Amino acid sequence: MGILDSKVPSGPLADKWTKHKNDINLVNPANKRNIDIIVVGTGLAGGAAAATLAELGYNVKTFCYQDSPRRAHSIAAQGGINAAKNYQGDGDSNYRLFYDTIKGGDYRSREANVYRLAEVSGNIIDQCVAQGVPFAREYGGMLDNRSFGGVLVSRTFYAKGQTGQQLLLGAYAAMNRQINRGKIQSFTRHEMMDLVLVDGKARGIIARNLVTGELERHSGHAVVLATGGYGNVFFLSTNAMGSNVMAAWRAHRKGAFFANPCFTQIHPTCIPVSGDHQSKLTLMSESLRNDGRIWVPKKMEDAIAIREGKLKPTQLAEEDRDYYLERRYPAFGNLVPRDVASRAAKERCDAGFGVNKTGEAVYLDFASAIKRYGKEKALTSGIKDADEATIIKLGEEVIEAKYGNLFQMYEKIVDENPYKTPMKIYPAVHYTMGGLWVDYNLQTTIPGCYAAGEANFSDHGANRLGASALMQGLADGYFVLPYTIGDYLSKDIRTGKIPTDSAAFDEAEKQVQERMEKLMSGTGIHSVDYYHKKLGKIMWNKCGMARNEKELKEAIKEISELRKDFWENVKVTGTINSKNQELEKAGRVADFLELGELFAKDALHRNESCGGHFREEYQTEEGEALRDDKNFKYVAAWEYKGEPKDAELHKEDLVYENIELKTRSYK
């Protein structure tokens, strides 16, 4: 069993990043113009990295399967981005952000990476403000903050419920400047099909032009993968329909270790599943938990009456409501971390207190916040004896200013007015903490292949705190990778252009072509979606919010059989050498069918509960996750060996020199 070298620099935690930047090699500005870098994925991590690398003088090629970089799934992020600026004067600091992130990840993340993330977080806000990102501001003009789950301070900067969109537009504008300068070549509607290795180093990719169907060869001195997470292995998730694992998985097949695949986040605040024909789920921002109170009926007969449509939630008296998060976790209340809130919702619904027709929903209620804000606004407006109607009207105006687009989205989807009746929410697959293993430099186990943002595993451990995804993506792209990649590229200043007419490119293109032909050769019994949905049900039922040994073993067997059936019987219409969206989907689902089995294998081997990984055999008497720090305080990185069942485990032991490992409590 191999031991991985994380290349974490020595010295005090707070000095590691500064020391590392001073010690690593740099590339002379005159030499940067002779070096080519490929960036796959143009969301926050990829867009920020591409713009910064081009600004530094490198020649950059970017690839995305969307018709524009600004359609990356980062645009869907709603609630905000964390940074330890302590604008509220409530005791925040780099160390507190670091500590909250480590604790939120249930002590399964790399200490040095997380501290670096906290350290550069403030720079991100300054960078984005300079780009013109319209963050919310207080009356006096200062940037506003709100709180998110798992913390006791307000450190989340936001732009209503559109933070991801505004941040991505900032990165996109920075990219466009470099495209105009000729430093970035942008390839849209292109999908990476394979990574090309020359003498063991990542030297290019095979990409498919999704409009013409042609395969293309692109070379570079390094390849950066910033292609997001793999939540769509569950079919139903909050991810965009096109989000996939292909780029990361193809790198995995070429030698990049895949770390902690079972660490997947279930988000507690999503619109519940409505039926079998649904193709994706919709997230309601965690920021809503700042002001919304989560509850279910206390009495079973009330829950049954609500499910049968005989009782409305607004008719239920306050004393008949169970605000179960406030009851169980008084210190954090509705702002416990996502994994805790999700399991609590599942527990209440499994016990029979769910409030929609399927019994899989709880309420998120804003009535108290509307009244509270209404009274405050009435007083500040000089209305001393406001009646209830006026208070509610004023309170709704405040809520609209903070969350208006989210309420509008909910009403369009559900056809209920959330100002007047509580929202219905239920947990759903959202973010993946697992991903390609990277060292402190964000380099995978393949020299020259880097992974940034959600595509890597590095910062969030077993559970990501809300508003930390945007923080990590932009930290990696703007402030980490542009430094660390130079250390590797400093050895390539005399290499010259990487030719694409080599045996390595020939072989890689041949393998891609053969794989597509194999996909097209199925007998045509079932559609691609048929297999994706079947995989999703196995994953949700047996590898979802709760796992156990028996069902994980069943999942491994069932996924293996499903994969065999897929390759024999899938129906892919159209032709290879033309626009073919069914072929695109088939390639992605083929990779999900391998990842799904490795996911279950990883969950089976980890005999503990931590963060989003909840093994039913390992829990406290109160139903909380029960870690095993003695045996599982490590990163599980899997090496590809041909079949997921044969994957070889490598460990990176996690060392905590600056934090005491404690039972994670939010009470």
XYZ file of C-alpha atoms in Angstrom:
667
model
C 0.000 0.000 0.000
C 1.603 3.247 -1.163
C 2.087 6.314 0.999
C 1.495 9.601 -0.785
C 3.791 12.623 -0.578
C 1.696 15.765 -0.117
C 4.767 18.034 -0.448
C 3.514 20.197 2.412
C 6.319 22.616 3.359
C 7.838 22.511 6.803
C 7.600 25.238 9.415
C 4.818 26.955 11.370
C 1.349 26.658 9.830
C 0.905 30.415 9.339
C 4.255 30.669 7.518
C 4.019 27.630 5.214
C 2.479 29.338 2.182
C 4.742 32.409 2.324
C 7.811 30.205 2.784
C 6.719 27.935 -0.059
C 6.236 30.825 -2.480
C 9.701 32.082 -1.594
C 11.326 28.672 -2.076
C 9.769 27.393 -5.307
C 11.178 28.031 -8.769
C 9.797 30.767 -10.991
C 9.622 31.249 -14.758
C 11.167 34.369 -16.253
C 8.547 36.616 -17.968
C 10.450 36.278 -21.244
C 10.233 32.482 -21.003
C 6.538 32.352 -20.120
C 5.620 33.323 -23.670
C 7.220 30.071 -24.854
C 5.127 27.856 -22.574
C 1.644 26.530 -23.377
C -0.936 25.568 -20.750
C -4.235 23.770 -21.369
C -7.111 24.576 -18.998
C -10.119 22.241 -19.185
C -13.234 23.762 -17.633
C -14.026 27.481 -17.452
C -15.993 27.852 -14.233
C -14.630 29.829 -11.329
C -11.485 27.719 -10.844
C -10.733 27.289 -14.554
C -11.724 30.793 -15.603
C -9.715 32.397 -12.797
C -6.683 30.194 -13.526
C -6.817 30.811 -17.282
C -7.121 34.589 -16.891
C -4.318 34.769 -14.318
C -1.938 32.469 -16.197
C -2.488 34.463 -19.390
C -1.960 37.737 -17.519
C 1.365 36.331 -16.309
C 2.381 35.739 -19.931
C 1.732 32.030 -20.551
C -0.060 30.915 -23.708
C -3.363 29.396 -22.602
C -5.933 27.229 -24.347
C -9.298 26.835 -22.603
C -11.888 24.129 -23.272
C -15.519 23.849 -22.224
C -18.422 21.783 -23.511
C -20.844 24.730 -23.149
C -21.343 27.333 -25.870
C -19.734 29.961 -23.640
C -17.449 29.922 -20.586
C -20.079 31.900 -18.719
C -22.437 28.895 -18.798
C -20.218 26.885 -16.442
C -22.154 25.454 -13.490
C -20.425 27.908 -11.129
C -23.042 30.363 -12.362
C -25.719 28.459 -10.417
C -24.143 29.088 -6.999
C -26.486 31.210 -4.946
C -25.706 32.099 -1.359
C -22.239 33.587 -1.144
C -18.484 33.290 -0.742
C -16.589 33.080 2.541
C -13.683 35.313 3.534
C -12.147 36.070 6.912
C -12.245 39.868 6.808
C -14.071 40.329 10.131
C -16.093 43.271 8.799
C -18.738 42.529 11.410
C -16.276 42.718 14.277
C -17.659 39.436 15.600
C -14.377 37.669 16.262
C -13.563 36.222 12.843
C -9.960 35.588 11.784
C -7.928 33.457 9.399
C -7.523 30.903 12.173
C -11.254 30.773 12.921
C -12.071 30.230 9.232
C -9.395 27.542 9.126
C -10.763 25.898 12.273
C -14.403 26.035 11.121
C -13.417 24.441 7.789
C -11.422 21.626 9.397
C -14.166 20.945 11.956
C -16.908 21.239 9.320
C -15.071 18.626 7.233
C -15.069 16.356 10.305
C -11.254 16.369 10.554
C -10.653 14.682 7.231
C -8.927 17.488 5.274
C -5.284 18.502 4.913
C -4.374 21.116 7.506
C -1.876 23.108 5.409
C -4.189 23.443 2.392
C -7.079 24.626 4.535
C -5.005 27.258 6.315
C -3.773 28.550 2.952
C -7.372 28.766 1.786
C -8.283 30.881 4.809
C -5.157 32.989 4.370
C -5.914 34.020 0.766
C -9.688 34.359 1.261
C -9.537 38.108 1.890
C -7.585 38.667 -1.322
C -10.398 37.055 -3.293
C -12.905 39.670 -2.173
C -10.503 42.518 -3.025
C -9.861 40.974 -6.447
C -13.560 40.561 -7.213
C -14.509 44.052 -6.011
C -11.784 45.428 -8.298
C -13.358 43.464 -11.167
C -16.704 45.117 -10.446
C -18.529 42.219 -8.798
C -21.615 43.880 -7.221
C -21.546 42.442 -3.717
C -24.354 43.461 -1.387
C -23.548 46.512 0.717
C -24.804 47.935 3.977
C -26.415 51.357 4.278
C -23.051 53.037 4.854
C -21.483 51.486 1.747
C -19.457 48.734 3.425
C -19.674 45.215 2.028
C -22.411 43.255 3.787
C -22.023 39.783 5.302
C -24.333 36.990 6.357
C -23.783 33.720 8.190
C -23.826 30.172 6.836
C -23.995 26.698 8.338
C -21.361 25.432 10.736
C -20.090 28.815 11.947
C -20.862 31.370 14.643
C -19.734 34.472 12.706
C -20.900 36.402 9.629
C -18.249 35.995 6.944
C -20.226 35.290 3.774
C -20.127 37.972 1.067
C -23.034 37.767 -1.372
C -24.900 39.301 -4.285
C -28.534 38.484 -3.437
C -28.941 34.840 -4.448
C -26.825 35.259 -7.592
C -23.311 35.254 -6.160
C -21.951 32.544 -8.440
C -23.249 34.339 -11.496
C -21.643 37.630 -10.537
C -18.305 36.043 -9.629
C -18.233 34.023 -12.839
C -18.944 37.112 -14.907
C -15.937 38.726 -13.220
C -13.691 35.806 -14.156
C -15.228 35.692 -17.641
C -14.470 39.388 -18.177
C -10.867 38.767 -17.102
C -10.706 35.867 -19.577
C -12.152 37.993 -22.373
C -9.439 40.578 -21.859
C -6.822 37.871 -22.398
C -8.687 36.433 -25.398
C -8.627 39.904 -26.936
C -4.860 40.110 -26.267
C -4.346 36.774 -27.996
C -3.058 35.119 -24.812
C -6.060 32.789 -24.471
C -7.444 30.622 -27.250
C -10.987 29.699 -26.252
C -12.445 26.413 -27.501
C -16.150 26.219 -26.687
C -18.375 23.204 -27.474
C -15.305 20.986 -27.052
C -15.112 18.028 -24.678
C -11.911 16.511 -23.373
C -11.924 12.820 -24.280
C -8.514 11.774 -22.976
C -5.284 12.985 -21.428
C -2.117 12.490 -23.471
C 1.069 11.459 -21.662
C 4.498 11.843 -23.244
C 7.326 10.216 -21.290
C 5.028 10.010 -18.274
C 4.137 13.714 -18.281
C 0.790 15.321 -19.163
C 1.454 16.949 -22.523
C -1.960 17.444 -24.083
C -5.495 16.269 -24.599
C -7.694 14.690 -27.222
C -10.822 16.841 -27.546
C -14.018 16.251 -29.492
C -15.582 19.144 -31.361
C -19.207 18.720 -30.274
C -20.541 20.607 -33.305
C -18.731 18.660 -36.055
C -17.888 15.456 -34.186
C -14.213 15.716 -35.158
C -11.430 14.638 -32.807
C -8.719 17.234 -32.268
C -5.220 17.090 -30.781
C -4.029 19.880 -28.512
C -0.632 19.975 -26.832
C 0.772 21.918 -23.895
C 3.508 21.822 -21.320
C 0.917 21.286 -18.567
C -2.772 20.462 -18.300
C -5.100 21.951 -15.670
C -8.382 20.132 -14.978
C -11.035 22.405 -13.470
C -14.092 20.435 -14.477
C -16.192 20.389 -11.306
C -17.667 17.492 -9.379
C -19.371 14.176 -10.066
C -22.715 14.574 -8.269
C -24.598 13.487 -11.392
C -23.518 9.903 -10.699
C -26.773 9.969 -8.670
C -28.713 11.102 -11.800
C -30.893 13.409 -9.700
C -28.744 16.161 -8.216
C -28.562 19.939 -8.061
C -25.849 19.900 -10.747
C -26.415 21.047 -14.305
C -27.527 18.214 -16.567
C -24.220 18.273 -18.449
C -21.990 18.138 -15.364
C -19.911 14.972 -15.522
C -16.731 13.241 -14.412
C -15.228 12.506 -17.822
C -12.096 14.685 -17.740
C -11.155 13.687 -14.192
C -11.970 10.029 -14.811
C -9.934 9.871 -18.026
C -6.994 11.344 -16.084
C -7.645 8.703 -13.403
C -7.459 5.968 -16.029
C -4.079 7.393 -17.093
C -2.627 7.299 -13.578
C -4.097 10.153 -11.519
C -5.257 8.792 -8.164
C -8.913 9.433 -7.237
C -9.324 10.453 -3.596
C -12.243 9.944 -1.204
C -14.953 9.354 -3.849
C -17.507 8.474 -1.144
C -17.274 11.953 0.430
C -20.328 13.449 -1.251
C -22.474 16.206 0.154
C -26.227 16.018 0.498
C -27.575 19.581 0.634
C -30.474 20.006 3.101
C -32.215 22.869 1.319
C -33.489 21.604 -2.037
C -36.911 21.491 -3.644
C -38.221 17.926 -3.070
C -38.451 15.309 -5.822
C -41.780 15.590 -7.631
C -41.871 12.386 -9.698
C -40.073 9.684 -11.688
C -39.850 11.803 -14.832
C -37.804 14.547 -13.200
C -34.335 15.055 -14.681
C -32.674 17.296 -12.069
C -33.215 18.937 -8.699
C -33.179 22.596 -7.740
C -31.182 24.036 -4.865
C -32.573 26.681 -2.559
C -29.638 28.589 -1.120
C -28.357 27.750 2.339
C -28.463 31.489 3.008
C -32.226 31.018 3.500
C -31.433 29.175 6.734
C -30.269 32.497 8.188
C -33.875 33.664 8.408
C -35.995 30.598 7.660
C -36.880 28.248 10.515
C -37.054 24.525 9.754
C -39.859 22.486 11.285
C -42.249 19.556 11.029
C -45.462 18.886 12.975
C -44.998 17.541 16.495
C -47.975 15.210 16.218
C -48.193 12.354 13.749
C -51.893 13.029 13.110
C -51.060 16.603 12.021
C -48.363 15.382 9.644
C -50.813 12.897 8.109
C -53.488 15.595 7.773
C -51.007 17.924 6.020
C -49.913 15.163 3.630
C -53.557 14.415 2.784
C -54.311 18.103 2.169
C -56.733 18.385 5.112
C -54.552 20.824 7.067
C -52.428 23.778 5.992
C -49.105 24.515 7.701
C -50.240 28.064 8.474
C -53.134 26.600 10.479
C -50.816 24.759 12.853
C -50.280 26.501 16.185
C -46.729 27.385 17.250
C -46.798 24.898 20.133
C -47.654 22.094 17.682
C -44.520 22.649 15.563
C -41.229 20.851 16.115
C -38.328 23.165 15.254
C -36.114 20.120 15.447
C -32.763 21.734 14.570
C -33.268 24.420 17.202
C -34.304 21.705 19.658
C -31.382 19.375 18.973
C -28.633 21.940 18.330
C -29.452 25.057 20.360
C -26.057 26.765 19.828
C -26.191 26.621 16.019
C -29.904 26.016 15.469
C -30.898 26.144 11.810
C -27.294 26.889 10.829
C -25.757 23.506 11.625
C -23.532 22.121 8.814
C -25.182 20.563 5.801
C -24.529 16.944 6.662
C -26.032 17.388 10.144
C -29.100 19.231 8.836
C -29.631 16.667 6.065
C -29.533 13.649 8.368
C -31.859 15.380 10.829
C -34.411 16.019 8.055
C -34.172 12.410 6.892
C -34.632 11.166 10.460
C -37.827 13.209 10.939
C -39.234 12.114 7.574
C -38.307 8.454 8.142
C -40.128 8.710 11.480
C -43.292 9.704 9.608
C -43.356 13.489 10.050
C -42.692 14.472 6.426
C -45.059 17.077 4.988
C -45.490 16.471 1.253
C -47.423 13.691 -0.486
C -44.427 11.341 -0.504
C -43.547 12.166 3.102
C -40.108 13.414 2.059
C -40.155 17.128 2.852
C -39.881 19.504 5.806
C -40.862 23.160 6.113
C -38.608 26.208 5.797
C -40.696 29.014 7.291
C -40.094 32.784 7.022
C -43.102 34.030 8.999
C -41.018 34.879 12.097
C -38.344 36.681 10.067
C -40.953 38.691 8.134
C -42.485 39.916 11.391
C -39.108 40.626 12.973
C -37.820 42.613 10.000
C -41.198 44.317 9.589
C -41.180 45.636 13.145
C -37.617 46.866 12.757
C -38.343 48.632 9.474
C -41.520 50.181 10.866
C -39.552 51.705 13.748
C -36.727 52.960 11.531
C -39.357 54.437 9.182
C -40.955 56.350 12.061
C -44.065 54.148 12.282
C -44.390 53.496 16.017
C -47.770 51.752 16.231
C -47.804 49.761 13.007
C -50.604 47.232 12.579
C -49.877 43.615 11.676
C -50.660 44.065 7.969
C -48.156 46.936 7.731
C -45.517 44.972 9.629
C -45.906 41.971 7.318
C -45.800 44.175 4.214
C -42.600 45.898 5.383
C -41.058 42.583 6.452
C -41.757 41.025 3.061
C -39.981 43.958 1.409
C -36.849 43.282 3.485
C -36.957 39.561 2.684
C -37.441 40.359 -1.006
C -34.362 42.603 -0.972
C -32.268 39.794 0.528
C -33.660 36.694 -1.196
C -36.105 37.912 -3.831
C -34.793 35.936 -6.801
C -34.755 32.725 -4.730
C -38.378 33.205 -3.656
C -39.333 33.941 -7.252
C -37.576 30.777 -8.456
C -39.337 28.666 -5.812
C -42.754 30.069 -6.745
C -42.185 29.399 -10.456
C -41.245 25.765 -9.796
C -43.690 24.867 -7.011
C -46.543 27.322 -7.721
C -46.776 28.373 -4.073
C -46.041 31.823 -2.639
C -43.239 31.354 -0.054
C -44.004 34.741 1.501
C -47.417 33.398 2.542
C -46.825 29.683 3.096
C -43.650 27.860 4.223
C -41.316 26.433 1.586
C -41.026 22.655 1.349
C -37.438 21.381 1.251
C -35.614 18.036 1.365
C -31.959 16.955 1.083
C -30.438 16.254 -2.335
C -27.008 15.458 -3.778
C -25.112 18.687 -4.292
C -21.316 18.841 -3.989
C -18.543 16.268 -4.108
C -15.687 16.654 -1.647
C -13.846 13.750 -3.253
C -11.926 14.213 -6.492
C -8.497 13.826 -8.004
C -5.773 13.596 -5.380
C -3.436 16.605 -5.495
C -0.393 17.638 -3.493
C 0.171 21.061 -1.924
C 0.961 22.414 -5.418
C -2.400 21.109 -6.758
C -0.530 18.605 -8.942
C -2.033 15.133 -9.371
C 0.018 11.943 -9.328
C 0.664 12.563 -13.047
C 3.499 15.092 -13.502
C 2.207 18.188 -15.307
C -1.462 17.404 -14.654
C -3.107 19.756 -12.146
C -6.617 19.784 -10.686
C -8.367 22.867 -9.279
C -11.684 23.634 -7.598
C -14.260 20.903 -7.081
C -12.311 18.573 -9.384
C -9.742 18.013 -6.622
C -10.251 16.655 -3.116
C -8.028 18.974 -1.151
C -9.854 21.401 1.128
C -13.227 20.205 2.390
C -12.621 16.853 4.048
C -15.805 14.841 4.551
C -18.214 17.799 4.390
C -18.025 21.257 2.796
C -19.215 24.295 4.702
C -21.661 26.501 2.825
C -20.134 29.338 0.744
C -16.723 27.629 0.672
C -16.956 26.203 -2.874
C -16.656 29.611 -4.527
C -13.874 30.464 -2.093
C -11.865 27.362 -2.995
C -12.421 27.680 -6.753
C -11.230 31.287 -6.851
C -8.397 30.692 -4.367
C -7.058 27.850 -6.529
C -7.491 29.805 -9.754
C -6.355 33.302 -8.792
C -3.907 32.792 -5.935
C -2.536 29.233 -5.706
C -2.101 27.505 -9.068
C -0.460 30.478 -10.852
C 2.348 30.312 -8.257
C 2.761 26.562 -7.908
C 2.600 25.602 -11.596
C 5.665 27.745 -12.256
C 7.783 25.433 -10.120
C 7.023 22.584 -12.532
C 7.176 24.652 -15.724
C 10.565 26.161 -14.830
C 12.056 22.899 -16.116
C 10.388 23.357 -19.515
C 11.826 26.681 -20.674
C 13.984 24.936 -23.290
C 11.518 22.182 -24.241
C 9.929 24.025 -27.167
C 6.503 23.332 -28.663
C 5.058 19.903 -27.913
C 4.347 18.214 -31.259
C 0.972 16.530 -31.756
C 2.142 14.130 -34.497
C 3.810 11.768 -32.035
C 3.109 8.126 -31.187
C 1.584 9.166 -27.847
C -1.044 11.350 -29.546
C -1.656 8.676 -32.208
C -2.325 6.040 -29.556
C -4.542 8.307 -27.430
C -6.701 9.308 -30.407
C -6.952 5.670 -31.508
C -8.206 4.648 -28.048
C -10.804 7.432 -28.035
C -12.037 6.420 -31.489
C -12.294 2.750 -30.486
C -14.196 3.626 -27.310
C -16.751 5.665 -29.276
C -17.168 2.863 -31.818
C -17.752 0.408 -28.979
C -20.428 2.697 -27.518
C -22.163 2.812 -30.910
C -22.080 -0.956 -31.310
C -24.605 -1.854 -28.593
C -27.648 -3.910 -29.548
C -29.926 -0.944 -28.895
C -32.290 -2.307 -26.267
C -32.188 0.641 -23.834
C -31.455 4.366 -23.977
C -28.535 6.040 -22.213
C -30.945 7.687 -19.744
C -32.370 4.282 -18.833
C -28.960 3.225 -17.520
C -28.222 6.573 -15.884
C -31.514 6.471 -13.954
C -30.935 2.880 -12.842
C -27.451 3.794 -11.641
C -28.853 6.834 -9.836
C -31.394 4.749 -7.936
C -28.741 2.271 -6.819
C -26.513 5.131 -5.683
C -29.253 7.016 -3.812
C -30.770 3.947 -2.148
C -27.518 2.238 -1.161
C -24.787 4.904 -1.212
C -26.854 7.976 -0.343
C -27.487 9.709 2.970
C -26.919 6.516 4.946
C -24.831 3.469 4.007
C -24.273 0.029 5.486
C -22.039 -2.925 4.683
C -24.781 -5.158 3.281
C -26.185 -2.590 0.854
C -22.765 -1.313 -0.246
C -21.784 -4.860 -1.220
C -25.067 -5.154 -3.114
C -24.415 -1.827 -4.848
C -20.960 -2.929 -6.012
C -22.421 -6.094 -7.544
C -25.423 -4.328 -9.097
C -23.357 -1.517 -10.637
C -20.889 -4.007 -12.107
C -23.762 -5.952 -13.701
C -25.411 -2.754 -14.927
C -22.140 -1.627 -16.530
C -21.803 -4.946 -18.364
C -25.381 -4.647 -19.636
C -24.764 -1.032 -20.678
C -21.818 -1.870 -22.919
C -23.752 -4.722 -24.547
C -27.192 -3.187 -24.932
C -27.104 0.613 -24.878
C -28.758 2.343 -27.811
C -26.776 5.304 -29.163
C -28.388 6.879 -32.201
C -26.721 9.057 -34.839
C -23.153 8.794 -36.079
C -19.704 9.285 -34.567
C -18.435 11.965 -36.914
C -21.223 14.489 -36.463
C -23.027 16.405 -33.753
C -24.366 13.685 -31.468
C -25.600 14.550 -28.002
C -26.634 10.955 -27.285
C -23.038 9.856 -27.846
C -21.857 12.637 -25.519
C -24.201 11.373 -22.798
C -23.181 7.764 -23.386
C -19.512 8.534 -22.826
C -20.279 10.348 -19.589
C -22.572 7.627 -18.257
C -19.959 4.982 -19.093
C -17.563 6.832 -16.781
C -20.229 7.231 -14.086
C -20.769 3.463 -14.180
C -17.109 2.970 -13.262
C -16.987 5.807 -10.728
C -20.157 4.545 -9.015
C -18.552 1.214 -8.229
C -15.371 2.853 -6.910
C -17.574 5.175 -4.825
C -19.253 2.181 -3.173
C -15.913 0.401 -2.717
C -14.505 3.490 -0.973
C -17.569 3.788 1.283
C -17.348 0.084 2.149
C -13.674 0.224 3.126
C -14.154 3.266 5.416
C -15.533 1.641 8.569
C -16.487 4.879 10.291
C -18.937 7.742 9.916
C -17.611 11.203 9.174
C -19.223 14.252 7.579
C -21.269 13.290 4.526
C -20.201 9.640 4.834
C -22.640 8.086 7.302
C -22.275 4.366 7.952
C -25.252 3.114 9.971
C -23.017 0.722 11.908
C -20.944 3.614 13.254
C -23.058 6.178 15.070
C -23.485 7.524 18.579
C -26.530 6.795 20.733
C -27.942 10.136 19.580
C -27.550 9.191 15.917
C -24.520 11.385 15.205
C -21.513 10.387 13.089
C -18.932 8.297 14.951
C -15.399 8.831 13.622
C -12.531 6.378 14.027
C -9.451 8.594 14.147
C -7.174 5.724 15.082
C -7.812 3.735 11.899
C -9.200 6.145 9.302
C -7.496 9.509 9.753
C -6.226 9.469 6.196
C -7.059 10.356 2.626
C -8.017 7.259 0.634
C -6.527 7.651 -2.855
C -7.322 4.940 -5.381
C -5.061 3.887 -8.243
C -6.714 2.650 -11.443
C -6.024 -1.003 -12.182
C -8.441 -1.741 -15.025
C -11.634 -2.490 -13.077
C -13.015 -0.529 -10.095
C -13.006 -3.727 -8.005
C -9.234 -3.996 -8.549
C -8.409 -0.374 -7.655
C -5.429 -0.157 -5.300
C -5.633 1.916 -2.122
C -2.944 4.467 -1.274
C -3.038 6.483 1.935
C -2.080 10.007 2.855
C -1.992 10.197 6.632
C -3.504 13.421 7.931
C -1.385 15.217 10.511
C -3.002 17.761 12.837
C -0.348 19.769 14.658
C -2.433 22.890 15.239
C -5.867 21.513 16.024
C -7.077 19.104 18.654
C -9.350 16.405 17.243
C -12.660 16.497 19.062
C -16.056 14.902 18.790
C -17.802 17.260 16.403
C -20.584 18.994 18.311
C -22.889 21.825 17.284
C -25.006 21.866 20.417
